[in-house]
């Protein structure tokens, strides 16, 4: 499958790459190994030995180098072969492994998957979800057996909150809510829903008044290529002009394709200081969201992926309704970016 490659992707959580251990994961159909050098800095290499193509994660770390588990060739963090224990101990220039640029930010490991120079300014700004944020951050991860664009459709079309997450994150009463789709000043696609005087869904009730009284509710979801999302949603007393210091959160949703039909999904909610969930309520909040994502979205998305099989999405001639406005624009934008990237690749070649 084709992906946007010249971009930063969230590979895993920082804490998953522990000193002295090799962590490996498939990203954009490519096997990758991660490890820490002795000074703690991260390294990421293609998880394939150039000698006989076995996964390097079956080998072991020797200082700042990784030793292939099959015949013992050693590679440094730049992917150069620096040790051959056999025969004349000659090192072949061509015995090289691709090394990926990596960065750590917001508790995540970011990896640059393309051949263009890695541009640090293109790591998305999730500052509110960082360690020094004044917001209370509740985060999670899911592996989903569905193509990342099906998941992006899901996130950009929050009308599904009213049905799939009925009672938890939305209510069918909110169907027909006013929807606005536009592009912001930074070229990010944004889709907003406004649902005045409606039933309060359970997750919002938990962080608001806990009285199940009607509320005005809003959701806003922003997308930026390749697959970063920012959520802003919450509730407030009907007819109140502004949001209060609680009853809402800023969401982080980051999709990283594993393969064409599986996705690594990192998500987090940043709750404003007025919320201050105690440990019990934080667990309840995290569990409700986990339930929504793992038992509702994931189940639906995996069933959707199974129904689609290997078919190309547009070739299936999906019916398009008003709620599909943002997802359809997002898909067209991704397709255009992939075409542009491939055309540039051809020019360079
Ligand atoms: S396969 Fe890695 S050293 Fe032979
Ligand atoms: Fe959902």
mmCIF file of N, CA, C and O and ligand atoms in Angstrom, residues 48-56 67-75 83-86, ligand 1:
data_model
loop_
_atom_site.group_PDB
_atom_site.id
_atom_site.type_symbol
_atom_site.label_atom_id
_atom_site.label_comp_id
_atom_site.label_asym_id
_atom_site.label_seq_id
_atom_site.Cartn_x
_atom_site.Cartn_y
_atom_site.Cartn_z
ATOM 1 N N UNK A 48 16.134 -5.622 9.407
ATOM 2 C CA UNK A 48 16.458 -6.659 8.431
ATOM 3 C C UNK A 48 17.955 -6.637 8.168
ATOM 4 O O UNK A 48 18.506 -5.638 7.715
ATOM 5 N N UNK A 49 18.607 -7.737 8.453
ATOM 6 C CA UNK A 49 20.049 -7.813 8.221
ATOM 7 C C UNK A 49 20.298 -7.875 6.708
ATOM 8 O O UNK A 49 19.645 -8.648 5.995
ATOM 9 N N UNK A 50 21.247 -7.080 6.183
ATOM 10 C CA UNK A 50 21.489 -7.085 4.740
ATOM 11 C C UNK A 50 22.194 -8.363 4.264
ATOM 12 O O UNK A 50 22.303 -8.592 3.069
ATOM 13 N N UNK A 51 22.660 -9.181 5.203
ATOM 14 C CA UNK A 51 23.354 -10.408 4.804
ATOM 15 C C UNK A 51 22.360 -11.475 4.338
ATOM 16 O O UNK A 51 22.300 -11.814 3.161
ATOM 17 N N UNK A 52 21.530 -11.954 5.236
ATOM 18 C CA UNK A 52 20.551 -12.973 4.840
ATOM 19 C C UNK A 52 19.135 -12.606 5.279
ATOM 20 O O UNK A 52 18.276 -13.458 5.424
ATOM 21 N N UNK A 53 18.959 -11.325 5.528
ATOM 22 C CA UNK A 53 17.620 -10.743 5.692
ATOM 23 C C UNK A 53 16.838 -11.189 6.928
ATOM 24 O O UNK A 53 15.624 -11.062 6.971
ATOM 25 N N UNK A 54 17.515 -11.707 7.919
ATOM 26 C CA UNK A 54 16.773 -12.081 9.131
ATOM 27 C C UNK A 54 16.503 -10.807 9.942
ATOM 28 O O UNK A 54 17.192 -9.797 9.793
ATOM 29 N N UNK A 55 15.507 -10.851 10.804
ATOM 30 C CA UNK A 55 15.225 -9.659 11.625
ATOM 31 C C UNK A 55 16.360 -9.392 12.609
ATOM 32 O O UNK A 55 16.817 -10.308 13.293
ATOM 33 N N UNK A 56 16.777 -8.144 12.659
ATOM 34 C CA UNK A 56 17.853 -7.786 13.596
ATOM 35 C C UNK A 56 17.388 -7.891 15.046
ATOM 36 O O UNK A 56 18.207 -8.030 15.952
ATOM 37 N N UNK A 67 24.088 -6.537 17.146
ATOM 38 C CA UNK A 67 24.774 -7.685 16.533
ATOM 39 C C UNK A 67 23.724 -8.651 16.001
ATOM 40 O O UNK A 67 22.844 -9.082 16.743
ATOM 41 N N UNK A 68 23.825 -8.964 14.726
ATOM 42 C CA UNK A 68 22.840 -9.871 14.127
ATOM 43 C C UNK A 68 22.940 -11.248 14.789
ATOM 44 O O UNK A 68 24.041 -11.765 15.017
ATOM 45 N N UNK A 69 21.786 -11.839 15.073
ATOM 46 C CA UNK A 69 21.755 -13.100 15.789
ATOM 47 C C UNK A 69 22.147 -14.300 14.942
ATOM 48 O O UNK A 69 22.358 -15.396 15.465
ATOM 49 N N UNK A 70 22.253 -14.109 13.607
ATOM 50 C CA UNK A 70 22.516 -15.249 12.732
ATOM 51 C C UNK A 70 24.020 -15.517 12.572
ATOM 52 O O UNK A 70 24.519 -16.577 12.938
ATOM 53 N N UNK A 71 24.778 -14.513 12.030
ATOM 54 C CA UNK A 71 26.223 -14.743 11.839
ATOM 55 C C UNK A 71 27.078 -13.668 12.495
ATOM 56 O O UNK A 71 28.273 -13.580 12.229
ATOM 57 N N UNK A 72 26.431 -12.815 13.280
ATOM 58 C CA UNK A 72 27.219 -11.904 14.113
ATOM 59 C C UNK A 72 27.724 -10.628 13.488
ATOM 60 O O UNK A 72 28.577 -9.951 14.071
ATOM 61 N N UNK A 73 27.241 -10.247 12.295
ATOM 62 C CA UNK A 73 27.633 -8.936 11.764
ATOM 63 C C UNK A 73 27.139 -7.872 12.731
ATOM 64 O O UNK A 73 26.081 -8.028 13.345
ATOM 65 N N UNK A 74 27.928 -6.778 12.847
ATOM 66 C CA UNK A 74 27.525 -5.722 13.785
ATOM 67 C C UNK A 74 27.257 -4.424 13.047
ATOM 68 O O UNK A 74 27.964 -4.087 12.099
ATOM 69 N N UNK A 75 26.232 -3.713 13.499
ATOM 70 C CA UNK A 75 25.827 -2.457 12.864
ATOM 71 C C UNK A 75 25.758 -1.361 13.913
ATOM 72 O O UNK A 75 25.298 -1.595 15.040
ATOM 73 N N UNK A 83 31.368 -4.440 12.065
ATOM 74 C CA UNK A 83 32.077 -5.620 12.556
ATOM 75 C C UNK A 83 31.665 -6.867 11.800
ATOM 76 O O UNK A 83 30.479 -7.117 11.585
ATOM 77 N N UNK A 84 32.697 -7.620 11.346
ATOM 78 C CA UNK A 84 32.465 -8.894 10.681
ATOM 79 C C UNK A 84 33.433 -9.896 11.312
ATOM 80 O O UNK A 84 34.650 -9.813 11.092
ATOM 81 N N UNK A 85 32.948 -10.819 12.114
ATOM 82 C CA UNK A 85 33.855 -11.708 12.849
ATOM 83 C C UNK A 85 34.462 -12.804 11.981
ATOM 84 O O UNK A 85 35.296 -13.575 12.475
ATOM 85 N N UNK A 86 34.096 -12.899 10.711
ATOM 86 C CA UNK A 86 34.501 -14.063 9.902
ATOM 87 C C UNK A 86 35.641 -13.772 8.933
ATOM 88 O O UNK A 86 35.814 -12.644 8.485
HETATM 89 S S1 LIG B 1 21.967 -12.827 8.456
HETATM 90 FE FE1 LIG B 1 22.787 -11.295 9.711
HETATM 91 S S2 LIG B 1 24.847 -11.801 9.890
HETATM 92 FE FE2 LIG B 1 24.062 -13.268 8.527
#
